[in-house]
Tab-separated table of C-alpha atoms in Angstrom:
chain	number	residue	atom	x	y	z
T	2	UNK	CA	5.311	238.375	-14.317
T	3	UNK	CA	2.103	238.908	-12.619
T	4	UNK	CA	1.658	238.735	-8.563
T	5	UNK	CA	-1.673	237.967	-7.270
T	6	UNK	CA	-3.410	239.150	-4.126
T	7	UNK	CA	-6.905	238.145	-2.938
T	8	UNK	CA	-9.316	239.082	0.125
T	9	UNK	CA	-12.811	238.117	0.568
T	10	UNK	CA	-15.000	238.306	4.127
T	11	UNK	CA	-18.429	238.507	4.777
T	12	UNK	CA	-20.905	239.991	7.147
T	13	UNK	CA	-24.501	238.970	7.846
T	14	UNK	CA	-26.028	239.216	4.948
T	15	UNK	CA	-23.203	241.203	2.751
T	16	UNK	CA	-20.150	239.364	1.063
T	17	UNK	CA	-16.978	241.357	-0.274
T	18	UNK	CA	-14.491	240.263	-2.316
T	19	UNK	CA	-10.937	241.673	-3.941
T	20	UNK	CA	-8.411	240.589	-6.476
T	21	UNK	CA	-5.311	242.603	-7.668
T	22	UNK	CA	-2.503	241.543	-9.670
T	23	UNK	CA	0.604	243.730	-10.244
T	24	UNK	CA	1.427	243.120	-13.267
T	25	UNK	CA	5.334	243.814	-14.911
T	26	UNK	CA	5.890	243.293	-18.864
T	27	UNK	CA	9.150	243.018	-19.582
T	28	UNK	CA	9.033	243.543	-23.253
T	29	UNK	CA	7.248	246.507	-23.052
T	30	UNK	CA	9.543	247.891	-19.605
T	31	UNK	CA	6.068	248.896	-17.936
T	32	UNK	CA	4.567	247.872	-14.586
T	33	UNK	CA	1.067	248.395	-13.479
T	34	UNK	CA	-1.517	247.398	-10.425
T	35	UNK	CA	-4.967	246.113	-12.061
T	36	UNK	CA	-7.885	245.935	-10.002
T	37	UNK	CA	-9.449	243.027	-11.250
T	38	UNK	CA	-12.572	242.514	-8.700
T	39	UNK	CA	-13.179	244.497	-6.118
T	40	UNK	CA	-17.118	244.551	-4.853
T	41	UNK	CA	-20.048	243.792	-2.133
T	42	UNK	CA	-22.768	241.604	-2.366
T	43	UNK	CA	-26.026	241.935	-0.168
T	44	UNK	CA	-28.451	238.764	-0.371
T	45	UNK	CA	-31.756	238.399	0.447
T	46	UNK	CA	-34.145	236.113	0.145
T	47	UNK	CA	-35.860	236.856	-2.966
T	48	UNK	CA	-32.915	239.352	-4.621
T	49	UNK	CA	-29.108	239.595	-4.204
T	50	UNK	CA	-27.732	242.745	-5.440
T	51	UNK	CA	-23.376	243.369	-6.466
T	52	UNK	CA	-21.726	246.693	-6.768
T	53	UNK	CA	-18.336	247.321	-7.646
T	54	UNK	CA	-15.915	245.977	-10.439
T	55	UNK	CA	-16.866	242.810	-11.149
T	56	UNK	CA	-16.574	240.263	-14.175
T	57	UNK	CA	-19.733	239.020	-15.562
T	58	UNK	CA	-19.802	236.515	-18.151
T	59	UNK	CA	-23.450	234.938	-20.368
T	60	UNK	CA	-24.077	232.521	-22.956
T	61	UNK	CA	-23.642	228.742	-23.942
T	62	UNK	CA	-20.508	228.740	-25.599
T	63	UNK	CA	-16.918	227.545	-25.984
T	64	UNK	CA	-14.941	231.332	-27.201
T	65	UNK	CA	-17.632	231.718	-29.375
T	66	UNK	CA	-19.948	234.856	-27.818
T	67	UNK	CA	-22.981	235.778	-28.823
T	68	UNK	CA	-25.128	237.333	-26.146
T	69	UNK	CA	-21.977	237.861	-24.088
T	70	UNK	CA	-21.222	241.906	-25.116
T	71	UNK	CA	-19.394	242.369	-21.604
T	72	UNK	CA	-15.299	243.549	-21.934
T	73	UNK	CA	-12.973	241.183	-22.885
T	74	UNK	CA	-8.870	240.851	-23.183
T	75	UNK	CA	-7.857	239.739	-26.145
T	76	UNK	CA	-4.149	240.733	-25.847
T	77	UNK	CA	-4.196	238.221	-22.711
T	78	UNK	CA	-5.860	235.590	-25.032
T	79	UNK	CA	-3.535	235.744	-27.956
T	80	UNK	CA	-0.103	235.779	-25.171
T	81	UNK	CA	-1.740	232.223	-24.078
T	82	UNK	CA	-2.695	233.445	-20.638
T	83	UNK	CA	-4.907	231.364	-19.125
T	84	UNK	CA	-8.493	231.351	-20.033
T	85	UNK	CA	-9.537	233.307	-17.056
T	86	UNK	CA	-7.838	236.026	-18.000
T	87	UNK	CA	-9.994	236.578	-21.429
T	88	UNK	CA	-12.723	237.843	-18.955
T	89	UNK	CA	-12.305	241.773	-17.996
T	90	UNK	CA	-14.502	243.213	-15.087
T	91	UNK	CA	-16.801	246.139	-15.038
T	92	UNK	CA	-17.324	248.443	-12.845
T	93	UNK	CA	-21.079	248.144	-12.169
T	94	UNK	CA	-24.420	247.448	-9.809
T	95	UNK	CA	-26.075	243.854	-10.835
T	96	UNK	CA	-29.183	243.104	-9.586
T	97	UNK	CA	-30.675	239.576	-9.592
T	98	UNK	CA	-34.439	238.766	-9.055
T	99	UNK	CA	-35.967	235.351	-8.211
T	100	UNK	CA	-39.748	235.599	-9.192
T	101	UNK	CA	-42.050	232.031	-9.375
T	102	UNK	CA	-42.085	232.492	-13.232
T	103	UNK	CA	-38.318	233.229	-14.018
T	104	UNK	CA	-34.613	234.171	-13.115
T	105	UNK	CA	-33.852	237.908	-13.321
T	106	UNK	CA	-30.714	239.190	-14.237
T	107	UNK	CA	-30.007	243.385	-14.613
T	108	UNK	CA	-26.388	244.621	-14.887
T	109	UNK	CA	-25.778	248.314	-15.509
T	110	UNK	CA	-22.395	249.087	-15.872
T	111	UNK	CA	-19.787	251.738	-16.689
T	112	UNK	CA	-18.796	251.025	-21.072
T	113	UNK	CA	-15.055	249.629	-20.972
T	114	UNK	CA	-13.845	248.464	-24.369
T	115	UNK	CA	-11.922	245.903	-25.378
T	116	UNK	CA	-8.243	245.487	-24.989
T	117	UNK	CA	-6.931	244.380	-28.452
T	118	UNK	CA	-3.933	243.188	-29.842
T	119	UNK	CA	-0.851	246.211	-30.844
T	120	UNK	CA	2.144	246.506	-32.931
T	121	UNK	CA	4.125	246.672	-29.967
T	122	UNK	CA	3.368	243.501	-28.954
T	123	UNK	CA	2.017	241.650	-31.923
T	124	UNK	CA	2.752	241.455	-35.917
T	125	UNK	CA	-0.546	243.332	-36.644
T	126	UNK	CA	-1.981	243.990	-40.207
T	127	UNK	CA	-3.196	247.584	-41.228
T	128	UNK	CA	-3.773	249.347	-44.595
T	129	UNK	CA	-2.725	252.437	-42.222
T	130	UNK	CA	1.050	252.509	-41.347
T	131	UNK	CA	1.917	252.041	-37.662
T	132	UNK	CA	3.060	255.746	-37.188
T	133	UNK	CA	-0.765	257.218	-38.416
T	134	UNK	CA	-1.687	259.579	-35.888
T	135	UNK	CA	-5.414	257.908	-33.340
T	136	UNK	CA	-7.960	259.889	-31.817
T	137	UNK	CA	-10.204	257.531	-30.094
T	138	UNK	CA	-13.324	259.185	-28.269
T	139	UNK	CA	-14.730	256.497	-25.368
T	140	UNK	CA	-17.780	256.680	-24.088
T	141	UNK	CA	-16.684	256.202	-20.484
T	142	UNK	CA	-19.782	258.412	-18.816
T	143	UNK	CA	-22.226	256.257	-21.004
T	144	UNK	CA	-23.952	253.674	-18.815
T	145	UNK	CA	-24.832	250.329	-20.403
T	146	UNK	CA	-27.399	248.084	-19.698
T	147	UNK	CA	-27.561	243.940	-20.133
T	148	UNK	CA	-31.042	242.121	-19.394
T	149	UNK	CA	-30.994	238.489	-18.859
T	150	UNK	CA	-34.598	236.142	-18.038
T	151	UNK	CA	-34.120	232.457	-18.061
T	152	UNK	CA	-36.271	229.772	-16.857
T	153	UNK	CA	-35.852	225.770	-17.060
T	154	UNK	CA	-38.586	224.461	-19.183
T	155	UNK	CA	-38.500	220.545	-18.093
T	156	UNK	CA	-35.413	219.428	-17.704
T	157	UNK	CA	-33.875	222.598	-20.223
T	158	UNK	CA	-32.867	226.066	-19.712
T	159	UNK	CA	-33.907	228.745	-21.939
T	160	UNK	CA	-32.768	232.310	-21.988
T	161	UNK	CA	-33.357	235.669	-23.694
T	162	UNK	CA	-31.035	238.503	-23.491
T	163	UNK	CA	-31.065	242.044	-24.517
T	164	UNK	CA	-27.949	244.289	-24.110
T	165	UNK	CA	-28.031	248.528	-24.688
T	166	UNK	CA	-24.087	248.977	-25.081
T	167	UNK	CA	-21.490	249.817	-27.806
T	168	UNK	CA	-19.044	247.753	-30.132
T	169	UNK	CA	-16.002	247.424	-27.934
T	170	UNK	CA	-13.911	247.947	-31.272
T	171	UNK	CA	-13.692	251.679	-32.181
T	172	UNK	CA	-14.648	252.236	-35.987
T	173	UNK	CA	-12.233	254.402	-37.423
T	174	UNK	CA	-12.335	257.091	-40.151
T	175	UNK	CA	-9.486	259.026	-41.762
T	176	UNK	CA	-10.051	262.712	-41.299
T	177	UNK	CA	-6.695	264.690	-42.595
T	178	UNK	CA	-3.821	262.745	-41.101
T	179	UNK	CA	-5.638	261.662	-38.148
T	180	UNK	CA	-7.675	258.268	-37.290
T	181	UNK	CA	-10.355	259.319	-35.615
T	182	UNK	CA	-12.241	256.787	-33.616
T	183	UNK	CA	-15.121	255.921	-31.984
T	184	UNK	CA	-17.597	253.098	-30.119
T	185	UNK	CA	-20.450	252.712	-32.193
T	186	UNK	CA	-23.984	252.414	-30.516
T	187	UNK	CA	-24.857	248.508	-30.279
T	188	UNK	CA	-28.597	246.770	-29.444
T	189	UNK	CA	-28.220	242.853	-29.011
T	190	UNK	CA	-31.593	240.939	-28.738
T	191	UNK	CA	-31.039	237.173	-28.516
T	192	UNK	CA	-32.123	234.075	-26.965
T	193	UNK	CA	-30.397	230.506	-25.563
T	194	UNK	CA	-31.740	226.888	-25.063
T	195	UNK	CA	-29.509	224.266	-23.353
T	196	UNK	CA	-30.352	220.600	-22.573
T	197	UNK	CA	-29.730	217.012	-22.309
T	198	UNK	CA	-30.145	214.960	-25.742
T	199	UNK	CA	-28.450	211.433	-26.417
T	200	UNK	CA	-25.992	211.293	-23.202
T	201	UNK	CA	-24.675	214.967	-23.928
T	202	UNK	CA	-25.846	218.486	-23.841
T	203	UNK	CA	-27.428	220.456	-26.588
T	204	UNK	CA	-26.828	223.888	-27.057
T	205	UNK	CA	-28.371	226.392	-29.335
T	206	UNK	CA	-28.057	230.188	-29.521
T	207	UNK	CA	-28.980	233.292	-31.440
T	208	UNK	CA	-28.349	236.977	-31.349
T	209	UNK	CA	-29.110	239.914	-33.524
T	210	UNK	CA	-27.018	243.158	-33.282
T	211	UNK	CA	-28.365	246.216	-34.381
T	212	UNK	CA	-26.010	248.732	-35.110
T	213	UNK	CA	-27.804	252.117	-34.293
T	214	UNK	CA	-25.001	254.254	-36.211
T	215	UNK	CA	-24.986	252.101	-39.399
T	216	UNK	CA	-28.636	250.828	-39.723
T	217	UNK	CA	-28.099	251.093	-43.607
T	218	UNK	CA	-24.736	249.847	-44.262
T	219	UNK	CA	-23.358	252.620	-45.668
T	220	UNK	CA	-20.839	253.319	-43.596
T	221	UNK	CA	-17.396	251.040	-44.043
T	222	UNK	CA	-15.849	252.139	-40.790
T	223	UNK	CA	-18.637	250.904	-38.736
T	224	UNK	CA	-19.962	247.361	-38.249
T	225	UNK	CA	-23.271	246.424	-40.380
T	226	UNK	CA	-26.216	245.167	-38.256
T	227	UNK	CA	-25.663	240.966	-38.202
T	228	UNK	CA	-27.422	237.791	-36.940
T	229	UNK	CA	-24.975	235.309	-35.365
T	230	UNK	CA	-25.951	231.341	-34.968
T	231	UNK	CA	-24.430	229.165	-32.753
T	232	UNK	CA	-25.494	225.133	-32.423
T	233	UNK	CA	-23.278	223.043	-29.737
T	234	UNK	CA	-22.802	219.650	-28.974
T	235	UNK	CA	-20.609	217.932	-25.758
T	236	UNK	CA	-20.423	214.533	-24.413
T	237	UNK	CA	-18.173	213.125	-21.872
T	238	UNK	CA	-16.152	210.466	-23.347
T	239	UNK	CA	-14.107	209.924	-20.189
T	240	UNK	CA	-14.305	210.477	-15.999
T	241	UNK	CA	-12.348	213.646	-17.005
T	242	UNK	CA	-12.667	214.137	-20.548
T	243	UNK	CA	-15.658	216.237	-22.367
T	244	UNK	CA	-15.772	215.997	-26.302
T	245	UNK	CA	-17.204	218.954	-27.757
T	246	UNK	CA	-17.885	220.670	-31.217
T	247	UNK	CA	-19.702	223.456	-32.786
T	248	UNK	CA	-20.995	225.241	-35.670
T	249	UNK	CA	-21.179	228.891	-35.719
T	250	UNK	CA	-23.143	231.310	-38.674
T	251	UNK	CA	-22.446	235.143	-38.771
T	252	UNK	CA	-25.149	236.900	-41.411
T	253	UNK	CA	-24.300	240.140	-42.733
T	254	UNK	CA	-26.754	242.328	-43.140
T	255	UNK	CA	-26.585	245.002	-46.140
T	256	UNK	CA	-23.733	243.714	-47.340
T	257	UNK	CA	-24.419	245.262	-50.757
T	258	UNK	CA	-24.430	248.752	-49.441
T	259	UNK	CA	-21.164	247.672	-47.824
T	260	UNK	CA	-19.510	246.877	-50.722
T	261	UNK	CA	-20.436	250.011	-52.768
T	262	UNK	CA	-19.178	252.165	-50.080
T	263	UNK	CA	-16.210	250.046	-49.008
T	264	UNK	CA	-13.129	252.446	-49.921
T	265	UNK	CA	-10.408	250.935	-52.742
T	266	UNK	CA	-7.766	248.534	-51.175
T	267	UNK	CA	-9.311	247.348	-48.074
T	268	UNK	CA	-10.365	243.490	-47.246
T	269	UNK	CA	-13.477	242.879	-48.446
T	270	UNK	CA	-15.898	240.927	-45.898
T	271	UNK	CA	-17.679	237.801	-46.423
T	272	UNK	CA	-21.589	238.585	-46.155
């Protein structure tokens, strides 16, 4: 059951807005308020600037995300909330610039992982049994930063994108009886083009994440460094109705040192 409560003003130039749910899971017994907005805008001519928690969301896309690192909820996604609930907010200051030659977007934000899927709520499958003491170390004090420029070239939008984060995943390692855990150091550099072609809309992305702590691939617990591909086609068939599909490539990289080091009886990845 989730009850919803929403306030938004303004004020000259500054805009607020707020949205709480409380939120009560009966199969779990537990109740809880989430703050799921809550900030101020101030706009100017040539900047607007947001502080507060607020959800931010990049990329071309249909639940495919490539240069969008920003939290997301995948226990709300896999319980068939709706879509909007996928989205998690940050708590953080973005700052966007409108210069001649491009659109600036800066977000720095407090790290906030993601929430994923238990076995208290889901049928989850581990070669660690459910009662294996976790330690999981976040990096809560840890700002991130996301960088976005785009610019229409004609009558298409390009973008490039650069994030300084972590994987929202911890990487765990066994250490005694314990699962330690932690939120690996992440760099994503990638780029986005979006425009009209036959009646529909093209899209095309890229991304490369660099994973600081595993630049080698050596270690099994943490994910290797990867390119991701994403090309995207969608037409509207109807007044209401949008046919879409895409094609999405994930690279790898080291996956050779990945194997040698990957311990006996886990799942191998696909390179």
């Amino acid at each position: 059951m989730r009850l919803n409560a929403q306030v938004s003003g303004f004020e000259g130039a500054v805009d607020f807005v707020g949205k709480l749910e409380l939120v009560n899971d009966a199969a779990l017994n537990e109740t809880d308020v989430e703050v799921r907005e809550l900030y101020a805008d101030y706009n100017a001519d040539r900047y607007t600037l947001r502080a507060g928690r607020q959800i931010n969301t990049w990329g071309v896309a249909d639940l495919l995300f490539i240069n969008d690192t920003f939290p997301k909820n995948w226990v709300a996604f896999f319980s068939g909330l709706p879509l909007a609930y996928l989205k998690l907010g940050s708590d953080a200051f973005k700052l966007n610039l409108y210069p001649a030659f491009a659109d600036l977007e800066l977000i720095v934000a407090r790290f906030r992982k993601d929430e994923l899927p238990n076995n208290q709520q889901f049928v989850m499958d581990s070669p660690f049994p459910p009662s294996t003491p976790r330690d999981v170390d976040e990096p809560s004090d840890d700002p991130e930063l996301n960088l976005r420029l785009s610019r229409y070239l004609g009558s298409w939008q390009g973008s490039a994108y650069f994030s300084y984060t972590h994987f929202r995943t911890p990487a765990f390692q066994l250490k005694g009886k314990t699962l330690e855990g932690e939120f690996p150091r992440l760099i994503t550099y990638g780029a986005s083009l979006t425009g009209p072609l036959w009646n529909g809309v093209l899209s095309l992305a890229a991304g490369y994440y660099d994973s600081l702590n595993d630049r080698d691939g050596t270690d099994p617990g943490i994910d290797n460094s990867q390119t991701r591909l994403l090309l995207g086609y969608s037409h509207q068939i109807a007044e209401e109705t949008t046919l879409g599909v895409q094609g999405y490539a994930e690279w790898m990289h080291d996956h050779d040192a990945y194997r040698r080091t990957l311990p006996a009886g886990f799942p191998e990845r696909d390179k």
